[in-house]
Amino acid sequence: MKIQIINGPNLNLLGKREPETYGKESFETYFEKLKQQFPNIQLHYFQSNIEGELINQLHEVGFTFDGIILNAGAYTHTSIAIHDAIAAIKTPVVEVHLSNVYAREEFRHKSLITSKCTGLITGFGMEGYAMAIGHLLNKKL
Ligand code: DQA
């Protein structure tokens, strides 16, 4: 089973960026733990700060992988192009946010991508990625 994790803008700074909101751990450190937690799943990780690169990656894996876990960062709230890319591909996409976007500024309450995703996990920190894998795994079984 192949799952692609895609993190969007500023998520390369996890661990350093606003730790009170996003935690103290880098994604690279968490990703190692995640691979140990799910040894039978082929987990791939991609991060970019560039909208078009996120879209290219969705296209790249979106017809062959079993699942995509997408934290589109701030593009969640602005990107019709990412909405359209999710609509265009076949692989199910789970939307994940580390913080509870509904407990934050109003501009974060609107997601342009949720309507094209299988579901939304928000506010559980890094654990949200493991929860998304759990869902994709159950779905496949
Ligand atoms: C985020 C929430 C977004 O509103 C924000 O722009 C991010 C991170 C999260 O994981 O909580 O960059 O996607």
mmCIF file of N, CA and C and ligand atoms in Angstrom:
data_model
loop_
_atom_site.group_PDB
_atom_site.id
_atom_site.type_symbol
_atom_site.label_atom_id
_atom_site.label_comp_id
_atom_site.label_asym_id
_atom_site.label_seq_id
_atom_site.Cartn_x
_atom_site.Cartn_y
_atom_site.Cartn_z
ATOM 1 N N MET A 1 0.842 -1.193 0.000
ATOM 2 C CA MET A 1 0.000 0.000 0.000
ATOM 3 C C MET A 1 0.889 1.260 0.000
ATOM 4 N N LYS A 2 0.557 2.163 -0.912
ATOM 5 C CA LYS A 2 1.396 3.368 -1.072
ATOM 6 C C LYS A 2 0.613 4.614 -0.667
ATOM 7 N N ILE A 3 1.193 5.368 0.265
ATOM 8 C CA ILE A 3 0.558 6.610 0.710
ATOM 9 C C ILE A 3 1.545 7.768 0.562
ATOM 10 N N GLN A 4 1.052 8.853 -0.016
ATOM 11 C CA GLN A 4 1.865 10.071 -0.168
ATOM 12 C C GLN A 4 1.404 11.118 0.838
ATOM 13 N N ILE A 5 2.344 11.624 1.618
ATOM 14 C CA ILE A 5 2.057 12.781 2.472
ATOM 15 C C ILE A 5 2.576 14.022 1.748
ATOM 16 N N ILE A 6 1.730 15.032 1.641
ATOM 17 C CA ILE A 6 2.138 16.290 1.001
ATOM 18 C C ILE A 6 1.920 17.427 1.994
ATOM 19 N N ASN A 7 2.991 18.118 2.306
ATOM 20 C CA ASN A 7 2.903 19.296 3.166
ATOM 21 C C ASN A 7 3.175 20.556 2.355
ATOM 22 N N GLY A 8 2.372 21.556 2.596
ATOM 23 C CA GLY A 8 2.482 22.803 1.847
ATOM 24 C C GLY A 8 3.346 23.851 2.533
ATOM 25 N N PRO A 9 3.090 25.112 2.217
ATOM 26 C CA PRO A 9 3.990 26.209 2.591
ATOM 27 C C PRO A 9 4.208 26.365 4.091
ATOM 28 N N ASN A 10 5.444 26.640 4.415
ATOM 29 C CA ASN A 10 5.917 26.921 5.787
ATOM 30 C C ASN A 10 5.982 25.690 6.684
ATOM 31 N N LEU A 11 5.540 24.544 6.176
ATOM 32 C CA LEU A 11 5.560 23.339 7.018
ATOM 33 C C LEU A 11 6.946 22.697 7.045
ATOM 34 N N ASN A 12 7.845 23.188 6.178
ATOM 35 C CA ASN A 12 9.260 22.801 6.297
ATOM 36 C C ASN A 12 9.863 23.355 7.589
ATOM 37 N N LEU A 13 9.194 24.342 8.191
ATOM 38 C CA LEU A 13 9.727 24.962 9.417
ATOM 39 C C LEU A 13 9.124 24.362 10.690
ATOM 40 N N LEU A 14 8.411 23.247 10.571
ATOM 41 C CA LEU A 14 7.831 22.637 11.778
ATOM 42 C C LEU A 14 8.937 22.330 12.783
ATOM 43 N N GLY A 15 8.656 22.640 14.037
ATOM 44 C CA GLY A 15 9.679 22.498 15.083
ATOM 45 C C GLY A 15 10.261 23.845 15.454
ATOM 46 N N LYS A 16 10.370 24.717 14.432
ATOM 47 C CA LYS A 16 10.913 26.067 14.653
ATOM 48 C C LYS A 16 9.803 27.108 14.586
ATOM 49 N N ARG A 17 8.797 26.802 13.777
ATOM 50 C CA ARG A 17 7.744 27.775 13.470
ATOM 51 C C ARG A 17 6.664 27.761 14.553
ATOM 52 N N GLU A 18 6.406 28.893 15.200
ATOM 53 C CA GLU A 18 5.316 29.031 16.181
ATOM 54 C C GLU A 18 5.071 27.717 16.954
ATOM 55 N N PRO A 19 6.049 27.274 17.747
ATOM 56 C CA PRO A 19 5.917 25.964 18.404
ATOM 57 C C PRO A 19 4.699 25.842 19.320
ATOM 58 N N GLU A 20 4.215 26.995 19.832
ATOM 59 C CA GLU A 20 3.019 26.945 20.705
ATOM 60 C C GLU A 20 1.787 26.509 19.907
ATOM 61 N N THR A 21 1.830 26.707 18.597
ATOM 62 C CA THR A 21 0.693 26.309 17.740
ATOM 63 C C THR A 21 0.954 24.980 17.046
ATOM 64 N N TYR A 22 2.197 24.795 16.580
ATOM 65 C CA TYR A 22 2.474 23.644 15.720
ATOM 66 C C TYR A 22 3.376 22.580 16.361
ATOM 67 N N GLY A 23 3.789 22.815 17.613
ATOM 68 C CA GLY A 23 4.617 21.820 18.305
ATOM 69 C C GLY A 23 6.111 22.028 18.093
ATOM 70 N N LYS A 24 6.892 21.224 18.805
ATOM 71 C CA LYS A 24 8.358 21.425 18.817
ATOM 72 C C LYS A 24 9.098 20.440 17.911
ATOM 73 N N GLU A 25 8.345 19.539 17.284
ATOM 74 C CA GLU A 25 8.997 18.474 16.519
ATOM 75 C C GLU A 25 9.063 18.826 15.028
ATOM 76 N N SER A 26 10.181 18.497 14.393
ATOM 77 C CA SER A 26 10.268 18.697 12.940
ATOM 78 C C SER A 26 9.484 17.576 12.257
ATOM 79 N N PHE A 27 9.062 17.822 11.014
ATOM 80 C CA PHE A 27 8.315 16.752 10.341
ATOM 81 C C PHE A 27 9.215 15.568 10.046
ATOM 82 N N GLU A 28 10.478 15.850 9.762
ATOM 83 C CA GLU A 28 11.423 14.760 9.441
ATOM 84 C C GLU A 28 11.526 13.781 10.611
ATOM 85 N N THR A 29 11.597 14.319 11.847
ATOM 86 C CA THR A 29 11.677 13.461 13.041
ATOM 87 C C THR A 29 10.390 12.658 13.191
ATOM 88 N N TYR A 30 9.257 13.337 13.016
ATOM 89 C CA TYR A 30 7.971 12.644 13.150
ATOM 90 C C TYR A 30 7.817 11.576 12.063
ATOM 91 N N PHE A 31 8.284 11.894 10.856
ATOM 92 C CA PHE A 31 8.128 10.966 9.731
ATOM 93 C C PHE A 31 8.839 9.635 10.000
ATOM 94 N N GLU A 32 9.995 9.694 10.658
ATOM 95 C CA GLU A 32 10.712 8.457 11.012
ATOM 96 C C GLU A 32 9.857 7.601 11.946
ATOM 97 N N LYS A 33 9.217 8.245 12.922
ATOM 98 C CA LYS A 33 8.342 7.514 13.861
ATOM 99 C C LYS A 33 7.139 6.912 13.139
ATOM 100 N N LEU A 34 6.611 7.686 12.209
ATOM 101 C CA LEU A 34 5.441 7.240 11.455
ATOM 102 C C LEU A 34 5.776 5.987 10.639
ATOM 103 N N LYS A 35 6.969 5.969 10.045
ATOM 104 C CA LYS A 35 7.382 4.803 9.246
ATOM 105 C C LYS A 35 7.528 3.564 10.132
ATOM 106 N N GLN A 36 8.003 3.797 11.386
ATOM 107 C CA GLN A 36 8.119 2.668 12.322
ATOM 108 C C GLN A 36 6.748 2.171 12.758
ATOM 109 N N GLN A 37 5.820 3.127 12.912
ATOM 110 C CA GLN A 37 4.458 2.779 13.348
ATOM 111 C C GLN A 37 3.705 1.973 12.280
ATOM 112 N N PHE A 38 4.026 2.251 10.998
ATOM 113 C CA PHE A 38 3.329 1.569 9.895
ATOM 114 C C PHE A 38 4.362 0.916 8.976
ATOM 115 N N PRO A 39 5.053 -0.127 9.465
ATOM 116 C CA PRO A 39 6.156 -0.701 8.679
ATOM 117 C C PRO A 39 5.719 -1.345 7.365
ATOM 118 N N ASN A 40 4.444 -1.710 7.272
ATOM 119 C CA ASN A 40 4.004 -2.398 6.050
ATOM 120 C C ASN A 40 3.453 -1.457 4.979
ATOM 121 N N ILE A 41 3.493 -0.183 5.268
ATOM 122 C CA ILE A 41 2.985 0.793 4.292
ATOM 123 C C ILE A 41 4.155 1.541 3.680
ATOM 124 N N GLN A 42 4.103 1.710 2.372
ATOM 125 C CA GLN A 42 5.127 2.530 1.702
ATOM 126 C C GLN A 42 4.716 3.987 1.838
ATOM 127 N N LEU A 43 5.428 4.681 2.724
ATOM 128 C CA LEU A 43 5.084 6.079 2.998
ATOM 129 C C LEU A 43 6.058 6.997 2.264
ATOM 130 N N HIS A 44 5.516 7.934 1.517
ATOM 131 C CA HIS A 44 6.345 8.906 0.795
ATOM 132 C C HIS A 44 6.011 10.298 1.314
ATOM 133 N N TYR A 45 7.038 11.136 1.371
ATOM 134 C CA TYR A 45 6.833 12.485 1.909
ATOM 135 C C TYR A 45 7.338 13.533 0.923
ATOM 136 N N PHE A 46 6.519 14.547 0.691
ATOM 137 C CA PHE A 46 6.890 15.654 -0.202
ATOM 138 C C PHE A 46 6.456 16.955 0.451
ATOM 139 N N GLN A 47 7.335 17.944 0.418
ATOM 140 C CA GLN A 47 6.969 19.278 0.940
ATOM 141 C C GLN A 47 7.387 20.320 -0.075
ATOM 142 N N SER A 48 6.531 21.325 -0.252
ATOM 143 C CA SER A 48 6.931 22.468 -1.074
ATOM 144 C C SER A 48 6.209 23.712 -0.591
ATOM 145 N N ASN A 49 6.875 24.836 -0.795
ATOM 146 C CA ASN A 49 6.265 26.130 -0.496
ATOM 147 C C ASN A 49 5.577 26.719 -1.730
ATOM 148 N N ILE A 50 5.658 25.972 -2.835
ATOM 149 C CA ILE A 50 5.216 26.502 -4.130
ATOM 150 C C ILE A 50 3.939 25.777 -4.577
ATOM 151 N N GLU A 51 2.909 26.533 -4.801
ATOM 152 C CA GLU A 51 1.588 25.971 -5.122
ATOM 153 C C GLU A 51 1.630 25.000 -6.307
ATOM 154 N N GLY A 52 2.293 25.420 -7.390
ATOM 155 C CA GLY A 52 2.354 24.589 -8.595
ATOM 156 C C GLY A 52 3.068 23.260 -8.354
ATOM 157 N N GLU A 53 4.058 23.266 -7.476
ATOM 158 C CA GLU A 53 4.774 22.013 -7.178
ATOM 159 C C GLU A 53 3.875 21.055 -6.394
ATOM 160 N N LEU A 54 3.029 21.608 -5.538
ATOM 161 C CA LEU A 54 2.076 20.759 -4.804
ATOM 162 C C LEU A 54 1.097 20.121 -5.795
ATOM 163 N N ILE A 55 0.670 20.919 -6.763
ATOM 164 C CA ILE A 55 -0.262 20.413 -7.782
ATOM 165 C C ILE A 55 0.421 19.347 -8.638
ATOM 166 N N ASN A 56 1.667 19.595 -9.030
ATOM 167 C CA ASN A 56 2.405 18.590 -9.815
ATOM 168 C C ASN A 56 2.506 17.276 -9.049
ATOM 169 N N GLN A 57 2.744 17.371 -7.742
ATOM 170 C CA GLN A 57 2.882 16.146 -6.946
ATOM 171 C C GLN A 57 1.542 15.413 -6.836
ATOM 172 N N LEU A 58 0.448 16.164 -6.690
ATOM 173 C CA LEU A 58 -0.882 15.527 -6.668
ATOM 174 C C LEU A 58 -1.110 14.773 -7.987
ATOM 175 N N HIS A 59 -0.736 15.394 -9.112
ATOM 176 C CA HIS A 59 -0.896 14.736 -10.421
ATOM 177 C C HIS A 59 -0.010 13.495 -10.518
ATOM 178 N N GLU A 60 1.217 13.625 -9.985
ATOM 179 C CA GLU A 60 2.231 12.567 -10.084
ATOM 180 C C GLU A 60 1.758 11.260 -9.439
ATOM 181 N N VAL A 61 1.155 11.370 -8.255
ATOM 182 C CA VAL A 61 0.799 10.148 -7.511
ATOM 183 C C VAL A 61 -0.705 9.856 -7.550
ATOM 184 N N GLY A 62 -1.473 10.810 -8.059
ATOM 185 C CA GLY A 62 -2.929 10.775 -7.897
ATOM 186 C C GLY A 62 -3.685 9.763 -8.735
ATOM 187 N N PHE A 63 -2.951 8.962 -9.545
ATOM 188 C CA PHE A 63 -3.634 7.921 -10.318
ATOM 189 C C PHE A 63 -3.120 6.536 -9.952
ATOM 190 N N THR A 64 -2.093 6.482 -9.100
ATOM 191 C CA THR A 64 -1.483 5.175 -8.799
ATOM 192 C C THR A 64 -1.424 4.868 -7.307
ATOM 193 N N PHE A 65 -1.307 5.887 -6.458
ATOM 194 C CA PHE A 65 -1.175 5.627 -5.016
ATOM 195 C C PHE A 65 -2.535 5.298 -4.407
ATOM 196 N N ASP A 66 -2.494 4.696 -3.196
ATOM 197 C CA ASP A 66 -3.744 4.303 -2.522
ATOM 198 C C ASP A 66 -4.349 5.430 -1.704
ATOM 199 N N GLY A 67 -3.527 6.404 -1.348
ATOM 200 C CA GLY A 67 -4.053 7.513 -0.558
ATOM 201 C C GLY A 67 -3.071 8.669 -0.539
ATOM 202 N N ILE A 68 -3.621 9.859 -0.358
ATOM 203 C CA ILE A 68 -2.802 11.063 -0.210
ATOM 204 C C ILE A 68 -3.260 11.766 1.059
ATOM 205 N N ILE A 69 -2.295 12.187 1.866
ATOM 206 C CA ILE A 69 -2.600 12.985 3.060
ATOM 207 C C ILE A 69 -2.045 14.368 2.788
ATOM 208 N N LEU A 70 -2.932 15.347 2.756
ATOM 209 C CA LEU A 70 -2.530 16.677 2.318
ATOM 210 C C LEU A 70 -2.750 17.707 3.419
ATOM 211 N N ASN A 71 -1.645 18.338 3.820
ATOM 212 C CA ASN A 71 -1.738 19.556 4.629
ATOM 213 C C ASN A 71 -1.287 20.680 3.706
ATOM 214 N N ALA A 72 -2.238 21.388 3.147
ATOM 215 C CA ALA A 72 -1.912 22.406 2.143
ATOM 216 C C ALA A 72 -1.543 23.741 2.782
ATOM 217 N N GLY A 73 -1.417 23.763 4.123
ATOM 218 C CA GLY A 73 -1.043 25.004 4.808
ATOM 219 C C GLY A 73 -2.008 26.117 4.414
ATOM 220 N N ALA A 74 -1.488 27.314 4.231
ATOM 221 C CA ALA A 74 -2.347 28.467 3.944
ATOM 222 C C ALA A 74 -3.033 28.377 2.576
ATOM 223 N N TYR A 75 -2.494 27.555 1.661
ATOM 224 C CA TYR A 75 -3.170 27.395 0.363
ATOM 225 C C TYR A 75 -4.552 26.763 0.520
ATOM 226 N N THR A 76 -4.755 26.081 1.657
ATOM 227 C CA THR A 76 -6.076 25.522 1.973
ATOM 228 C C THR A 76 -7.169 26.578 1.822
ATOM 229 N N HIS A 77 -6.816 27.782 2.254
ATOM 230 C CA HIS A 77 -7.826 28.836 2.349
ATOM 231 C C HIS A 77 -7.904 29.711 1.097
ATOM 232 N N THR A 78 -7.022 29.451 0.132
ATOM 233 C CA THR A 78 -6.934 30.357 -1.031
ATOM 234 C C THR A 78 -6.941 29.659 -2.392
ATOM 235 N N SER A 79 -6.629 28.362 -2.440
ATOM 236 C CA SER A 79 -6.257 27.792 -3.740
ATOM 237 C C SER A 79 -7.376 27.030 -4.452
ATOM 238 N N ILE A 80 -7.952 27.681 -5.442
ATOM 239 C CA ILE A 80 -8.913 26.993 -6.317
ATOM 240 C C ILE A 80 -8.155 25.957 -7.156
ATOM 241 N N ALA A 81 -6.883 26.266 -7.468
ATOM 242 C CA ALA A 81 -6.096 25.348 -8.303
ATOM 243 C C ALA A 81 -5.851 24.016 -7.583
ATOM 244 N N ILE A 82 -5.619 24.052 -6.275
ATOM 245 C CA ILE A 82 -5.442 22.783 -5.534
ATOM 246 C C ILE A 82 -6.784 22.065 -5.425
ATOM 247 N N HIS A 83 -7.854 22.796 -5.206
ATOM 248 C CA HIS A 83 -9.211 22.200 -5.237
ATOM 249 C C HIS A 83 -9.415 21.444 -6.551
ATOM 250 N N ASP A 84 -9.080 22.090 -7.668
ATOM 251 C CA ASP A 84 -9.288 21.479 -8.988
ATOM 252 C C ASP A 84 -8.381 20.264 -9.195
ATOM 253 N N ALA A 85 -7.163 20.338 -8.653
ATOM 254 C CA ALA A 85 -6.230 19.203 -8.796
ATOM 255 C C ALA A 85 -6.767 17.989 -8.044
ATOM 256 N N ILE A 86 -7.311 18.206 -6.844
ATOM 257 C CA ILE A 86 -7.868 17.082 -6.064
ATOM 258 C C ILE A 86 -9.073 16.500 -6.814
ATOM 259 N N ALA A 87 -9.869 17.382 -7.405
ATOM 260 C CA ALA A 87 -11.035 16.920 -8.165
ATOM 261 C C ALA A 87 -10.614 16.106 -9.393
ATOM 262 N N ALA A 88 -9.444 16.428 -9.935
ATOM 263 C CA ALA A 88 -9.002 15.811 -11.197
ATOM 264 C C ALA A 88 -8.404 14.419 -11.019
ATOM 265 N N ILE A 89 -7.931 14.106 -9.813
ATOM 266 C CA ILE A 89 -7.215 12.832 -9.620
ATOM 267 C C ILE A 89 -8.163 11.751 -9.083
ATOM 268 N N LYS A 90 -7.648 10.513 -9.038
ATOM 269 C CA LYS A 90 -8.464 9.373 -8.621
ATOM 270 C C LYS A 90 -8.212 8.971 -7.165
ATOM 271 N N THR A 91 -6.987 9.183 -6.695
ATOM 272 C CA THR A 91 -6.603 8.746 -5.344
ATOM 273 C C THR A 91 -7.320 9.577 -4.277
ATOM 274 N N PRO A 92 -7.885 8.912 -3.240
ATOM 275 C CA PRO A 92 -8.547 9.689 -2.179
ATOM 276 C C PRO A 92 -7.559 10.565 -1.409
ATOM 277 N N VAL A 93 -8.004 11.772 -1.094
ATOM 278 C CA VAL A 93 -7.158 12.737 -0.385
ATOM 279 C C VAL A 93 -7.788 13.034 0.983
ATOM 280 N N VAL A 94 -6.988 12.872 2.039
ATOM 281 C CA VAL A 94 -7.433 13.237 3.391
ATOM 282 C C VAL A 94 -6.765 14.570 3.739
ATOM 283 N N GLU A 95 -7.569 15.539 4.120
ATOM 284 C CA GLU A 95 -7.055 16.868 4.496
ATOM 285 C C GLU A 95 -6.674 16.851 5.980
ATOM 286 N N VAL A 96 -5.465 17.282 6.267
ATOM 287 C CA VAL A 96 -4.990 17.312 7.655
ATOM 288 C C VAL A 96 -4.473 18.707 8.002
ATOM 289 N N HIS A 97 -4.799 19.158 9.210
ATOM 290 C CA HIS A 97 -4.185 20.364 9.783
ATOM 291 C C HIS A 97 -3.730 20.045 11.194
ATOM 292 N N LEU A 98 -2.560 20.534 11.530
ATOM 293 C CA LEU A 98 -2.036 20.302 12.887
ATOM 294 C C LEU A 98 -2.879 21.037 13.922
ATOM 295 N N SER A 99 -3.150 22.298 13.648
ATOM 296 C CA SER A 99 -3.924 23.114 14.586
ATOM 297 C C SER A 99 -5.412 22.931 14.297
ATOM 298 N N ASN A 100 -6.231 23.329 15.267
ATOM 299 C CA ASN A 100 -7.677 23.327 15.048
ATOM 300 C C ASN A 100 -8.022 24.638 14.341
ATOM 301 N N VAL A 101 -8.157 24.563 13.027
ATOM 302 C CA VAL A 101 -8.333 25.797 12.253
ATOM 303 C C VAL A 101 -9.615 26.545 12.651
ATOM 304 N N TYR A 102 -10.587 25.820 13.205
ATOM 305 C CA TYR A 102 -11.858 26.460 13.601
ATOM 306 C C TYR A 102 -11.757 27.189 14.932
ATOM 307 N N ALA A 103 -10.655 26.971 15.652
ATOM 308 C CA ALA A 103 -10.441 27.684 16.916
ATOM 309 C C ALA A 103 -9.517 28.882 16.702
ATOM 310 N N ARG A 104 -9.222 29.182 15.432
ATOM 311 C CA ARG A 104 -8.261 30.247 15.121
ATOM 312 C C ARG A 104 -8.935 31.382 14.342
ATOM 313 N N GLU A 105 -8.157 32.206 13.667
ATOM 314 C CA GLU A 105 -8.703 33.370 12.952
ATOM 315 C C GLU A 105 -9.788 32.927 11.965
ATOM 316 N N GLU A 106 -10.705 33.839 11.723
ATOM 317 C CA GLU A 106 -11.831 33.503 10.849
ATOM 318 C C GLU A 106 -11.390 33.135 9.423
ATOM 319 N N PHE A 107 -10.292 33.756 8.953
ATOM 320 C CA PHE A 107 -9.871 33.447 7.580
ATOM 321 C C PHE A 107 -9.426 31.986 7.423
ATOM 322 N N ARG A 108 -9.179 31.317 8.571
ATOM 323 C CA ARG A 108 -8.809 29.896 8.483
ATOM 324 C C ARG A 108 -10.032 28.978 8.538
ATOM 325 N N HIS A 109 -11.214 29.551 8.724
ATOM 326 C CA HIS A 109 -12.411 28.722 8.860
ATOM 327 C C HIS A 109 -12.906 28.229 7.507
ATOM 328 N N LYS A 110 -12.442 28.894 6.452
ATOM 329 C CA LYS A 110 -12.879 28.474 5.124
ATOM 330 C C LYS A 110 -11.772 27.672 4.444
ATOM 331 N N SER A 111 -12.142 26.447 4.038
ATOM 332 C CA SER A 111 -11.219 25.633 3.259
ATOM 333 C C SER A 111 -11.790 25.490 1.857
ATOM 334 N N LEU A 112 -10.949 25.740 0.851
ATOM 335 C CA LEU A 112 -11.408 25.571 -0.534
ATOM 336 C C LEU A 112 -11.221 24.133 -1.002
ATOM 337 N N ILE A 113 -10.615 23.297 -0.152
ATOM 338 C CA ILE A 113 -10.314 21.935 -0.621
ATOM 339 C C ILE A 113 -11.154 20.838 0.043
ATOM 340 N N THR A 114 -11.757 21.129 1.210
ATOM 341 C CA THR A 114 -12.467 20.068 1.952
ATOM 342 C C THR A 114 -13.529 19.371 1.102
ATOM 343 N N SER A 115 -14.225 20.127 0.258
ATOM 344 C CA SER A 115 -15.335 19.539 -0.506
ATOM 345 C C SER A 115 -14.854 18.452 -1.469
ATOM 346 N N LYS A 116 -13.571 18.464 -1.819
ATOM 347 C CA LYS A 116 -13.042 17.443 -2.741
ATOM 348 C C LYS A 116 -12.258 16.359 -2.003
ATOM 349 N N CYS A 117 -12.133 16.498 -0.674
ATOM 350 C CA CYS A 117 -11.381 15.513 0.111
ATOM 351 C C CYS A 117 -12.325 14.471 0.713
ATOM 352 N N THR A 118 -11.754 13.319 1.072
ATOM 353 C CA THR A 118 -12.538 12.270 1.732
ATOM 354 C C THR A 118 -13.018 12.756 3.089
ATOM 355 N N GLY A 119 -12.162 13.468 3.785
ATOM 356 C CA GLY A 119 -12.514 13.963 5.108
ATOM 357 C C GLY A 119 -11.446 14.906 5.607
ATOM 358 N N LEU A 120 -11.689 15.426 6.793
ATOM 359 C CA LEU A 120 -10.832 16.474 7.360
ATOM 360 C C LEU A 120 -10.452 16.112 8.792
ATOM 361 N N ILE A 121 -9.163 16.197 9.097
ATOM 362 C CA ILE A 121 -8.661 15.967 10.457
ATOM 363 C C ILE A 121 -7.951 17.248 10.873
ATOM 364 N N THR A 122 -8.425 17.881 11.923
ATOM 365 C CA THR A 122 -7.847 19.180 12.284
ATOM 366 C C THR A 122 -7.737 19.315 13.792
ATOM 367 N N GLY A 123 -6.549 19.712 14.277
ATOM 368 C CA GLY A 123 -6.404 20.021 15.696
ATOM 369 C C GLY A 123 -5.742 18.948 16.533
ATOM 370 N N PHE A 124 -5.265 17.875 15.917
ATOM 371 C CA PHE A 124 -4.660 16.783 16.687
ATOM 372 C C PHE A 124 -3.136 16.751 16.567
ATOM 373 N N GLY A 125 -2.558 17.847 16.100
ATOM 374 C CA GLY A 125 -1.103 17.892 15.961
ATOM 375 C C GLY A 125 -0.634 16.838 14.970
ATOM 376 N N MET A 126 0.607 16.379 15.158
ATOM 377 C CA MET A 126 1.192 15.385 14.240
ATOM 378 C C MET A 126 0.363 14.105 14.195
ATOM 379 N N GLU A 127 -0.312 13.796 15.308
ATOM 380 C CA GLU A 127 -1.113 12.570 15.371
ATOM 381 C C GLU A 127 -2.142 12.515 14.233
ATOM 382 N N GLY A 128 -2.528 13.682 13.723
ATOM 383 C CA GLY A 128 -3.492 13.742 12.613
ATOM 384 C C GLY A 128 -3.029 12.929 11.403
ATOM 385 N N TYR A 129 -1.717 12.894 11.153
ATOM 386 C CA TYR A 129 -1.206 12.126 10.004
ATOM 387 C C TYR A 129 -1.407 10.629 10.241
ATOM 388 N N ALA A 130 -1.144 10.183 11.488
ATOM 389 C CA ALA A 130 -1.336 8.757 11.819
ATOM 390 C C ALA A 130 -2.826 8.400 11.739
ATOM 391 N N MET A 131 -3.676 9.323 12.177
ATOM 392 C CA MET A 131 -5.122 9.078 12.101
ATOM 393 C C MET A 131 -5.556 8.922 10.647
ATOM 394 N N ALA A 132 -4.999 9.757 9.781
ATOM 395 C CA ALA A 132 -5.341 9.683 8.352
ATOM 396 C C ALA A 132 -4.873 8.354 7.754
ATOM 397 N N ILE A 133 -3.679 7.908 8.136
ATOM 398 C CA ILE A 133 -3.187 6.609 7.633
ATOM 399 C C ILE A 133 -4.117 5.501 8.120
ATOM 400 N N GLY A 134 -4.511 5.583 9.404
ATOM 401 C CA GLY A 134 -5.435 4.584 9.977
ATOM 402 C C GLY A 134 -6.704 4.495 9.152
ATOM 403 N N HIS A 135 -7.229 5.629 8.768
ATOM 404 C CA HIS A 135 -8.454 5.634 7.942
ATOM 405 C C HIS A 135 -8.204 4.974 6.586
ATOM 406 N N LEU A 136 -7.110 5.366 5.918
ATOM 407 C CA LEU A 136 -6.839 4.824 4.565
ATOM 408 C C LEU A 136 -6.609 3.319 4.624
ATOM 409 N N LEU A 137 -5.984 2.887 5.722
ATOM 410 C CA LEU A 137 -5.722 1.454 5.928
ATOM 411 C C LEU A 137 -7.031 0.699 6.100
ATOM 412 N N ASN A 138 -7.913 1.196 6.948
ATOM 413 C CA ASN A 138 -9.210 0.546 7.188
ATOM 414 C C ASN A 138 -10.034 0.479 5.913
ATOM 415 N N LYS A 139 -9.932 1.533 5.129
ATOM 416 C CA LYS A 139 -10.681 1.620 3.886
ATOM 417 C C LYS A 139 -10.243 0.547 2.883
ATOM 418 N N LYS A 140 -8.936 0.287 2.915
ATOM 419 C CA LYS A 140 -8.333 -0.645 1.955
ATOM 420 C C LYS A 140 -8.596 -2.098 2.362
ATOM 421 N N LEU A 141 -8.763 -2.342 3.687
ATOM 422 C CA LEU A 141 -8.897 -3.730 4.184
ATOM 423 C C LEU A 141 -10.220 -4.360 3.764
HETATM 424 C C1 DQA B 1 -2.178 24.600 8.998
HETATM 425 C C2 DQA B 1 -3.283 25.629 9.248
HETATM 426 C C3 DQA B 1 -3.253 26.724 8.192
HETATM 427 O O1 DQA B 1 -4.277 27.680 8.448
HETATM 428 C C4 DQA B 1 -1.920 27.439 8.216
HETATM 429 O O2 DQA B 1 -1.857 28.405 7.204
HETATM 430 C C5 DQA B 1 -0.767 26.503 8.142
HETATM 431 C C6 DQA B 1 -0.804 25.264 8.907
HETATM 432 C C7 DQA B 1 -2.112 23.553 10.126
HETATM 433 O O3 DQA B 1 -1.506 22.516 9.890
HETATM 434 O O4 DQA B 1 -2.630 23.774 11.214
HETATM 435 O O5 DQA B 1 0.252 26.787 7.526
HETATM 436 O O6 DQA B 1 -2.452 23.925 7.789
#
